[in-house]
mmCIF file of N, CA and C in Angstrom:
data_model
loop_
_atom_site.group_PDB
_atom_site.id
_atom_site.type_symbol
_atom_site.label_atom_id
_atom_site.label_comp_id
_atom_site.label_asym_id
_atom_site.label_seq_id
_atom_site.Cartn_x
_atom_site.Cartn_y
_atom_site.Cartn_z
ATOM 1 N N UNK N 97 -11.775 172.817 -115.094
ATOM 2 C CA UNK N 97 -10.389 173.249 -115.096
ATOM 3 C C UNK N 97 -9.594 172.343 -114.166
ATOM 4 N N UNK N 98 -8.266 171.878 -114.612
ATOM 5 C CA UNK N 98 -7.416 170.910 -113.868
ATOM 6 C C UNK N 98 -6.835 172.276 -113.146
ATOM 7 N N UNK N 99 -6.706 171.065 -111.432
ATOM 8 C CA UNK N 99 -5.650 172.394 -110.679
ATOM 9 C C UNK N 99 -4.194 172.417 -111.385
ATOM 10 N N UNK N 100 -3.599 171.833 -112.089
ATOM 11 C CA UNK N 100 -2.394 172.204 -112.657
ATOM 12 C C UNK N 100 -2.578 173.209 -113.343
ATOM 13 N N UNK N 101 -3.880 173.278 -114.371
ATOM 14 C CA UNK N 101 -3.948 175.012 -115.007
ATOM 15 C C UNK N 101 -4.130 176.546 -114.332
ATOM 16 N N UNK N 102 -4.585 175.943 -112.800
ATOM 17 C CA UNK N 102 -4.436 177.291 -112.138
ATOM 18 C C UNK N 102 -3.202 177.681 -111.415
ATOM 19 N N UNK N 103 -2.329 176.838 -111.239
ATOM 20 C CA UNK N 103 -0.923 177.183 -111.196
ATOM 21 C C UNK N 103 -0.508 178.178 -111.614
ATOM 22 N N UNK N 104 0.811 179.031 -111.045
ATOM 23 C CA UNK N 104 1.302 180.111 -111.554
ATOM 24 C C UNK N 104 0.650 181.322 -112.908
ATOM 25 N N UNK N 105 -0.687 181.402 -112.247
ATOM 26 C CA UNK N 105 -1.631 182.562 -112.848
ATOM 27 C C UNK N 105 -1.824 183.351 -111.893
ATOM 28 N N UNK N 106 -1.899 184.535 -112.410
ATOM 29 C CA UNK N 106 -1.401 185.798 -111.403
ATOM 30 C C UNK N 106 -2.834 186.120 -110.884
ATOM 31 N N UNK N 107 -2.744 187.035 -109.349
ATOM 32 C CA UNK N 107 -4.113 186.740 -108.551
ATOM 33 C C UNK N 107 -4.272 188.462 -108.275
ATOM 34 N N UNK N 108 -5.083 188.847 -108.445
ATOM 35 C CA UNK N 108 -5.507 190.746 -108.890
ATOM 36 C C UNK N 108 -6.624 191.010 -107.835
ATOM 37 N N UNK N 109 -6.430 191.897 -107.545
ATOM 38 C CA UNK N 109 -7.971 192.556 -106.213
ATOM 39 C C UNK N 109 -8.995 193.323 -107.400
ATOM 40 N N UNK N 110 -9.771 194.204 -106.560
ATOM 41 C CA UNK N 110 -10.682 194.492 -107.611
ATOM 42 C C UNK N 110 -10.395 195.830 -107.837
ATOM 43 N N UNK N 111 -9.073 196.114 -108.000
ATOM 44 C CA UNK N 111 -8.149 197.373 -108.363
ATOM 45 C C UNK N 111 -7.047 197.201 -109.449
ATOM 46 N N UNK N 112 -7.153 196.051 -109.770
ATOM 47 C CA UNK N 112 -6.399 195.172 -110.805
ATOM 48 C C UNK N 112 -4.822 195.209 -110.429
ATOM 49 N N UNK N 113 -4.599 195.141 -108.751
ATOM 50 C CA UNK N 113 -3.371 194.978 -108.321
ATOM 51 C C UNK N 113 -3.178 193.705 -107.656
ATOM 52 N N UNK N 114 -1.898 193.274 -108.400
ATOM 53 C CA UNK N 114 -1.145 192.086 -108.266
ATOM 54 C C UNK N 114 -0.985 191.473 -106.945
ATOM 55 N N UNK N 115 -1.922 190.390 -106.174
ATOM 56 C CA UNK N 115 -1.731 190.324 -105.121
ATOM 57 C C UNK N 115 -0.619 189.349 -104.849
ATOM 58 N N UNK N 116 -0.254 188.365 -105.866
ATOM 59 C CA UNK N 116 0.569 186.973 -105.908
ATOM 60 C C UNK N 116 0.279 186.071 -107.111
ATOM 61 N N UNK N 117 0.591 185.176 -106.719
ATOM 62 C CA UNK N 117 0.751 183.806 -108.033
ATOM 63 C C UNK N 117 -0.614 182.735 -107.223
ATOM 64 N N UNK N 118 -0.694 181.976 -108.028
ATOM 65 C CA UNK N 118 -1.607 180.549 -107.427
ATOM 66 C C UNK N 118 -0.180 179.471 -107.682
ATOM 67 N N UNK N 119 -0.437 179.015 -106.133
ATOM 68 C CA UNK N 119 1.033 178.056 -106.346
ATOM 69 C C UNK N 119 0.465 176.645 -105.608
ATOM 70 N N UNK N 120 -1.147 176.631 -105.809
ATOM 71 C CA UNK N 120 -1.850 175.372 -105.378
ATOM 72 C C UNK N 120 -2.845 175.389 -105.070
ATOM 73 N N UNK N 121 -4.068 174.124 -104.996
ATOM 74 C CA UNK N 121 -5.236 174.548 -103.964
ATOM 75 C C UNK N 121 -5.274 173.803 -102.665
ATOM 76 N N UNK N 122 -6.148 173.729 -101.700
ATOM 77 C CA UNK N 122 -6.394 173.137 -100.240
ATOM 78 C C UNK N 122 -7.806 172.363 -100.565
ATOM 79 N N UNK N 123 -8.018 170.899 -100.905
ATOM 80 C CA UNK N 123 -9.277 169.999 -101.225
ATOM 81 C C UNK N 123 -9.755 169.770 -99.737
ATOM 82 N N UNK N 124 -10.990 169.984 -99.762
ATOM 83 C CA UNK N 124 -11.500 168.924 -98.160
ATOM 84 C C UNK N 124 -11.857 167.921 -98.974
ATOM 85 N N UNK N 125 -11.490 166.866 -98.186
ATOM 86 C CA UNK N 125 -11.269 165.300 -98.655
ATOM 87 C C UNK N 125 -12.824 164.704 -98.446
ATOM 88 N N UNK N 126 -13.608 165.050 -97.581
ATOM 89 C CA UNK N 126 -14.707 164.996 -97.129
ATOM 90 C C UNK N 126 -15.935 165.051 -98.227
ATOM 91 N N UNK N 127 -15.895 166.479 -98.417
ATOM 92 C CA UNK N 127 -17.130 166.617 -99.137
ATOM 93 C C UNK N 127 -16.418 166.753 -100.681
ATOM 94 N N UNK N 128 -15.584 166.650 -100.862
ATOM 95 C CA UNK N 128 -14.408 166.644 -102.392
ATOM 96 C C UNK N 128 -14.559 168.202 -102.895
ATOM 97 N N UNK N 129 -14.135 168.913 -102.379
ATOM 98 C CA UNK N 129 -14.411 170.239 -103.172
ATOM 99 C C UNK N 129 -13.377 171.109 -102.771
ATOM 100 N N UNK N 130 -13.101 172.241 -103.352
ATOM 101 C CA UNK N 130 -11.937 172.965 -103.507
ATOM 102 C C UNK N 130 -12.414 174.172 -102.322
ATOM 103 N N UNK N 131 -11.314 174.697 -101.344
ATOM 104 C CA UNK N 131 -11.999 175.032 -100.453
ATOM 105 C C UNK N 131 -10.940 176.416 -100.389
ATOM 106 N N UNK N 132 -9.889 176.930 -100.514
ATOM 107 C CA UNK N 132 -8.539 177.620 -100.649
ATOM 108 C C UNK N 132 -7.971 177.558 -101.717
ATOM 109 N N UNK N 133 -7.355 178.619 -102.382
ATOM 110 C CA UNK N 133 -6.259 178.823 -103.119
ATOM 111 C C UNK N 133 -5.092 178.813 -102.408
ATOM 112 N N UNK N 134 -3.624 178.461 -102.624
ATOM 113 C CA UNK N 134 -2.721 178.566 -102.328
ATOM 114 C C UNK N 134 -2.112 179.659 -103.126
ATOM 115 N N UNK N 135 -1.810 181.046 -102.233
ATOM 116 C CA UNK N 135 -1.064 182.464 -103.283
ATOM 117 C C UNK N 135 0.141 182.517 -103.037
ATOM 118 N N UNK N 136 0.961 182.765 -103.269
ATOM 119 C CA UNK N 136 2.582 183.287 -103.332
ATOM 120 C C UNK N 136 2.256 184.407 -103.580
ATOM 121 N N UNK N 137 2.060 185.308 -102.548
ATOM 122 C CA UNK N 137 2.270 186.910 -102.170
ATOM 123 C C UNK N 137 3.594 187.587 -103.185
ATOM 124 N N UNK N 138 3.200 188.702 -103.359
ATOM 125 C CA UNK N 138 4.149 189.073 -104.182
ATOM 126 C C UNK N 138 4.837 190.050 -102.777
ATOM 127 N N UNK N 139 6.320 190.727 -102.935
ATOM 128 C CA UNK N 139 7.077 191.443 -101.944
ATOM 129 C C UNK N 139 5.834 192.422 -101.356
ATOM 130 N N UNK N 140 5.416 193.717 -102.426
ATOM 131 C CA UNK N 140 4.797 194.409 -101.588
ATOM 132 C C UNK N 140 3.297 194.329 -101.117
ATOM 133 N N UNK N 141 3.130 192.894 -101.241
ATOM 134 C CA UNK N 141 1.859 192.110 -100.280
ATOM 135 C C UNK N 141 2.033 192.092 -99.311
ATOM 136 N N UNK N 142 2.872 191.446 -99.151
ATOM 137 C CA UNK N 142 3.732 191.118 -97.564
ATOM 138 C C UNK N 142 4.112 192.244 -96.801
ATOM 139 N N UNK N 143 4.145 192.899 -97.391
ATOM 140 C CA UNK N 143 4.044 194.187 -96.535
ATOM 141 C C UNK N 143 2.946 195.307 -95.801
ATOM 142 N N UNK N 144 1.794 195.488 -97.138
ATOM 143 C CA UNK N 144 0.709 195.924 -96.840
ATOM 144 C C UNK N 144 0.380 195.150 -95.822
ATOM 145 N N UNK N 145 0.148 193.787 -95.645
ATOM 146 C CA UNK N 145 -0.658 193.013 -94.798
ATOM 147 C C UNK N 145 0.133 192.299 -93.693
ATOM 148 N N UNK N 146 1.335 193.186 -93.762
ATOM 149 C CA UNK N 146 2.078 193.311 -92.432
ATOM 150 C C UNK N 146 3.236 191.342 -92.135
ATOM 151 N N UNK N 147 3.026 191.276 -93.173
ATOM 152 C CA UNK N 147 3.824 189.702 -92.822
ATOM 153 C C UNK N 147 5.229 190.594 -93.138
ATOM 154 N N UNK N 148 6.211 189.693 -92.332
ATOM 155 C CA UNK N 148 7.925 189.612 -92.793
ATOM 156 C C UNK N 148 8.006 188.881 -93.710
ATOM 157 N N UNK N 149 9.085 189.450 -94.831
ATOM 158 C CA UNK N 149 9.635 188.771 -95.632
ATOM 159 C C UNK N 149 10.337 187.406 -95.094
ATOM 160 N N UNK N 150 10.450 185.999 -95.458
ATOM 161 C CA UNK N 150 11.333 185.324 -94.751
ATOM 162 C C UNK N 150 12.840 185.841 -95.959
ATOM 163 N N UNK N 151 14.125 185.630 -95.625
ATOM 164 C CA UNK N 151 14.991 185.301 -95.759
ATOM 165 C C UNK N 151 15.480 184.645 -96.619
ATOM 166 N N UNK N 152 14.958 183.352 -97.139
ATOM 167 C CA UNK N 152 15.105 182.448 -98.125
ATOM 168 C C UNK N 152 13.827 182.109 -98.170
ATOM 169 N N UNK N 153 12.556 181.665 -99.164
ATOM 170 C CA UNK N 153 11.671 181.279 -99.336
ATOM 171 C C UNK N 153 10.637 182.511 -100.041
ATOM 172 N N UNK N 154 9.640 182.160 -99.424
ATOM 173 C CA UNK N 154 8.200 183.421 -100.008
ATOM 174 C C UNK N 154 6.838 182.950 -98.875
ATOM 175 N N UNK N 155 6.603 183.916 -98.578
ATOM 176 C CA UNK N 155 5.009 183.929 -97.439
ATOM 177 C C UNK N 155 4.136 183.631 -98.946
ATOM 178 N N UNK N 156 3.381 182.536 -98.441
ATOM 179 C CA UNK N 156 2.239 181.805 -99.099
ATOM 180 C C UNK N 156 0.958 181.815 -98.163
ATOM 181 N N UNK N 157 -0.268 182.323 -98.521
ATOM 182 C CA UNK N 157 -1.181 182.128 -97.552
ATOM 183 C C UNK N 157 -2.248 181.145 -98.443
ATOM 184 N N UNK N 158 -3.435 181.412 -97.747
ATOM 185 C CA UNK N 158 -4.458 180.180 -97.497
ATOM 186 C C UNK N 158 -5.751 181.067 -98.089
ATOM 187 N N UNK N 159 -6.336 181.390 -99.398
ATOM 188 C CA UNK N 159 -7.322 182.116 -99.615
ATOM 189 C C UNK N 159 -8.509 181.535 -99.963
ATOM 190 N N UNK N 160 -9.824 182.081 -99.031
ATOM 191 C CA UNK N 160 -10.752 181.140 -99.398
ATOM 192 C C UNK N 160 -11.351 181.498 -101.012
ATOM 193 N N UNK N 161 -11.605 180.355 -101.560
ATOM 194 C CA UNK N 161 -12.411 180.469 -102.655
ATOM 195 C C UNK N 161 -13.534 181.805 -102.844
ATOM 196 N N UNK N 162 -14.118 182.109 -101.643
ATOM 197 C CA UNK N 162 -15.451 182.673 -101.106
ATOM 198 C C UNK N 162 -14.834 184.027 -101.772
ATOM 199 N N UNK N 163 -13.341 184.284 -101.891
ATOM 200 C CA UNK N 163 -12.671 185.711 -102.412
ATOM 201 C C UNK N 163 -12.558 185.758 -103.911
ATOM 202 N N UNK N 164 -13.008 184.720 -104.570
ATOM 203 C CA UNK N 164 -12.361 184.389 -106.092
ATOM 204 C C UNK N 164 -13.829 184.760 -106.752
ATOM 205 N N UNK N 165 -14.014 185.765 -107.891
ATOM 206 C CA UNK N 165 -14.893 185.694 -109.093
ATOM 207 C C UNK N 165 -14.630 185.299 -110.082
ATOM 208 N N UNK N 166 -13.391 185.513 -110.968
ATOM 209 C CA UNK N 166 -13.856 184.848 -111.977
ATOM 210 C C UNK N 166 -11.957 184.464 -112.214
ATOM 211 N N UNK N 167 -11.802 183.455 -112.949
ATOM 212 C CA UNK N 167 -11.063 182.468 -113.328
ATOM 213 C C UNK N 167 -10.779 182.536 -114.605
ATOM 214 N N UNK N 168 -9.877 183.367 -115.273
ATOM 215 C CA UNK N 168 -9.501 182.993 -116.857
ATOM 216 C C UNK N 168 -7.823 183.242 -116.970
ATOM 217 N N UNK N 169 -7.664 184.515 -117.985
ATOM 218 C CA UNK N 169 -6.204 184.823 -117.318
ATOM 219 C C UNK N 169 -5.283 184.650 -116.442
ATOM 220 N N UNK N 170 -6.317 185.190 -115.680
ATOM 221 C CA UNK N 170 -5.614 185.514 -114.433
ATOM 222 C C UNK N 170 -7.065 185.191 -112.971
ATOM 223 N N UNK N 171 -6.943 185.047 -111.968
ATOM 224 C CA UNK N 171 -7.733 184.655 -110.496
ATOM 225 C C UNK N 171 -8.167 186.493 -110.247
ATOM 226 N N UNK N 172 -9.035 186.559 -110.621
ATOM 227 C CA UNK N 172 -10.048 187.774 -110.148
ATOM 228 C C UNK N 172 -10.701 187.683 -108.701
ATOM 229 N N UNK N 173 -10.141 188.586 -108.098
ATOM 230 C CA UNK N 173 -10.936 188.470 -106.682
ATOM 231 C C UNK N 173 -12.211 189.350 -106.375
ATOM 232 N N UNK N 174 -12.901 189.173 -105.584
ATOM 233 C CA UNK N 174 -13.824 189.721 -105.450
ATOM 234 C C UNK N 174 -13.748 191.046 -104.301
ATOM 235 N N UNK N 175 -13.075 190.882 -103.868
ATOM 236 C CA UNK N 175 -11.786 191.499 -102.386
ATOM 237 C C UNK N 175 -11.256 192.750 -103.016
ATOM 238 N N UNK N 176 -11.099 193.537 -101.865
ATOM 239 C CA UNK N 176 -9.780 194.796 -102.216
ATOM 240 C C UNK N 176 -8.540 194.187 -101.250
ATOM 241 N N UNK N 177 -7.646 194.777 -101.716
ATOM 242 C CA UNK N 177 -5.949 194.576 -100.372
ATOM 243 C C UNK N 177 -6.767 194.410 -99.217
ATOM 244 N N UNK N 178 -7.753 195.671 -98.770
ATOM 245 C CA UNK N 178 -7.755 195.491 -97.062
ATOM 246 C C UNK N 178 -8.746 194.709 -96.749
ATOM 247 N N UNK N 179 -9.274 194.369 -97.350
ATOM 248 C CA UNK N 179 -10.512 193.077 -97.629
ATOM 249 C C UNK N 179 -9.936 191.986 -96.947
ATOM 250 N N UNK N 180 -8.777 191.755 -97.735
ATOM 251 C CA UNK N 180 -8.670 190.135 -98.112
ATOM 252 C C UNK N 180 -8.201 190.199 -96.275
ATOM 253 N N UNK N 181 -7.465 190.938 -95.299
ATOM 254 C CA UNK N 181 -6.945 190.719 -93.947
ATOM 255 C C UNK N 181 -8.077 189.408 -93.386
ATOM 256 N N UNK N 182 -9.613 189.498 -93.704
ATOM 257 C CA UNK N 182 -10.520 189.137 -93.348
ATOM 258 C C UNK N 182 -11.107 187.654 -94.019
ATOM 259 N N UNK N 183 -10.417 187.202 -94.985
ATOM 260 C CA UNK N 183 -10.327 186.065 -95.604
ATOM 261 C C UNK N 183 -9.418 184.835 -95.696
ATOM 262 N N UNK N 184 -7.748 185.429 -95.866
ATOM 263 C CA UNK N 184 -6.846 184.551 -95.667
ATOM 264 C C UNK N 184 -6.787 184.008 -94.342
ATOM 265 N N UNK N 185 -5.980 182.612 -94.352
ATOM 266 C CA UNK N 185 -6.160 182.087 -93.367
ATOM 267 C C UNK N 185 -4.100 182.415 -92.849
ATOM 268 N N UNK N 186 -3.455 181.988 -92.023
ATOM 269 C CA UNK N 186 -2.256 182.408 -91.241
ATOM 270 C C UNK N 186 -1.211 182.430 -92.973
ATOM 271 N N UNK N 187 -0.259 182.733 -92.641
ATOM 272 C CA UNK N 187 0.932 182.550 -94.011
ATOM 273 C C UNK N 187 1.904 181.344 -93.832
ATOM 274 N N UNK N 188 2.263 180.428 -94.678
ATOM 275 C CA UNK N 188 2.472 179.652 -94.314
ATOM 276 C C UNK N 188 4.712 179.891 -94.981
ATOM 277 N N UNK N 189 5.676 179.769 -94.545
ATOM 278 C CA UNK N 189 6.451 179.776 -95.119
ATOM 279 C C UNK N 189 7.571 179.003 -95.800
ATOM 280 N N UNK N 190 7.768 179.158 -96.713
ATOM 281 C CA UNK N 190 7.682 178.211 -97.931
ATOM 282 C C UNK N 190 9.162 177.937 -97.967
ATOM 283 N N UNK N 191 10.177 176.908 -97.897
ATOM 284 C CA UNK N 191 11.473 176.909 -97.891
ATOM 285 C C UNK N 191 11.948 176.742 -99.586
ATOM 286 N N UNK N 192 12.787 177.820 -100.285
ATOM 287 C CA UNK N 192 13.290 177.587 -101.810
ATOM 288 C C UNK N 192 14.115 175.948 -101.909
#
């Protein structure tokens, strides 16, 4: 799969709730392998898991692969909501 096809495919816990979008991945250059998803949190993500909304933009975090099962539709996680606190890495914020 090219990372352009995992682009803007929607990312689900194992409750089949909408955690965000895939809006990229994070490569280590090193050993060449895909190491993070890049999510675009949806509004009431950002809330459960306690981030502020910014103002103009969208909280994007850093999810390790290690959370992802399966890949078609849509990015199946292996995670629930309160799971994932223990996987993502900081939120990064994204200017529109």
């Amino acid at each position: 799969m090219r990372p352009s096809e995992l682009e803007g495919k929607k990312v689900i816990d194992t409750k089949a709730k909408i955690v965000g979008t895939v809006s990229g991945i994070e490569i280590d250059l090193r050993e060449w392998k895909v190491t993070h998803l890049r999510i675009e949190l949806t509004d009431e993500l950002i809330q459960i898991l306690g981030y502020k909304k910014p103002f103009l933009g969208h909280v994007e975090i850093l999810l390790s692969i290690d959370a992802v099962k399966a890949v078609a539709d849509v990015v199946a996680l292996n995670k629930g909501i309160e799971e994932l606190k223990d996987v993502i890495e900081p939120p990064k914020r994204v200017p529109t």
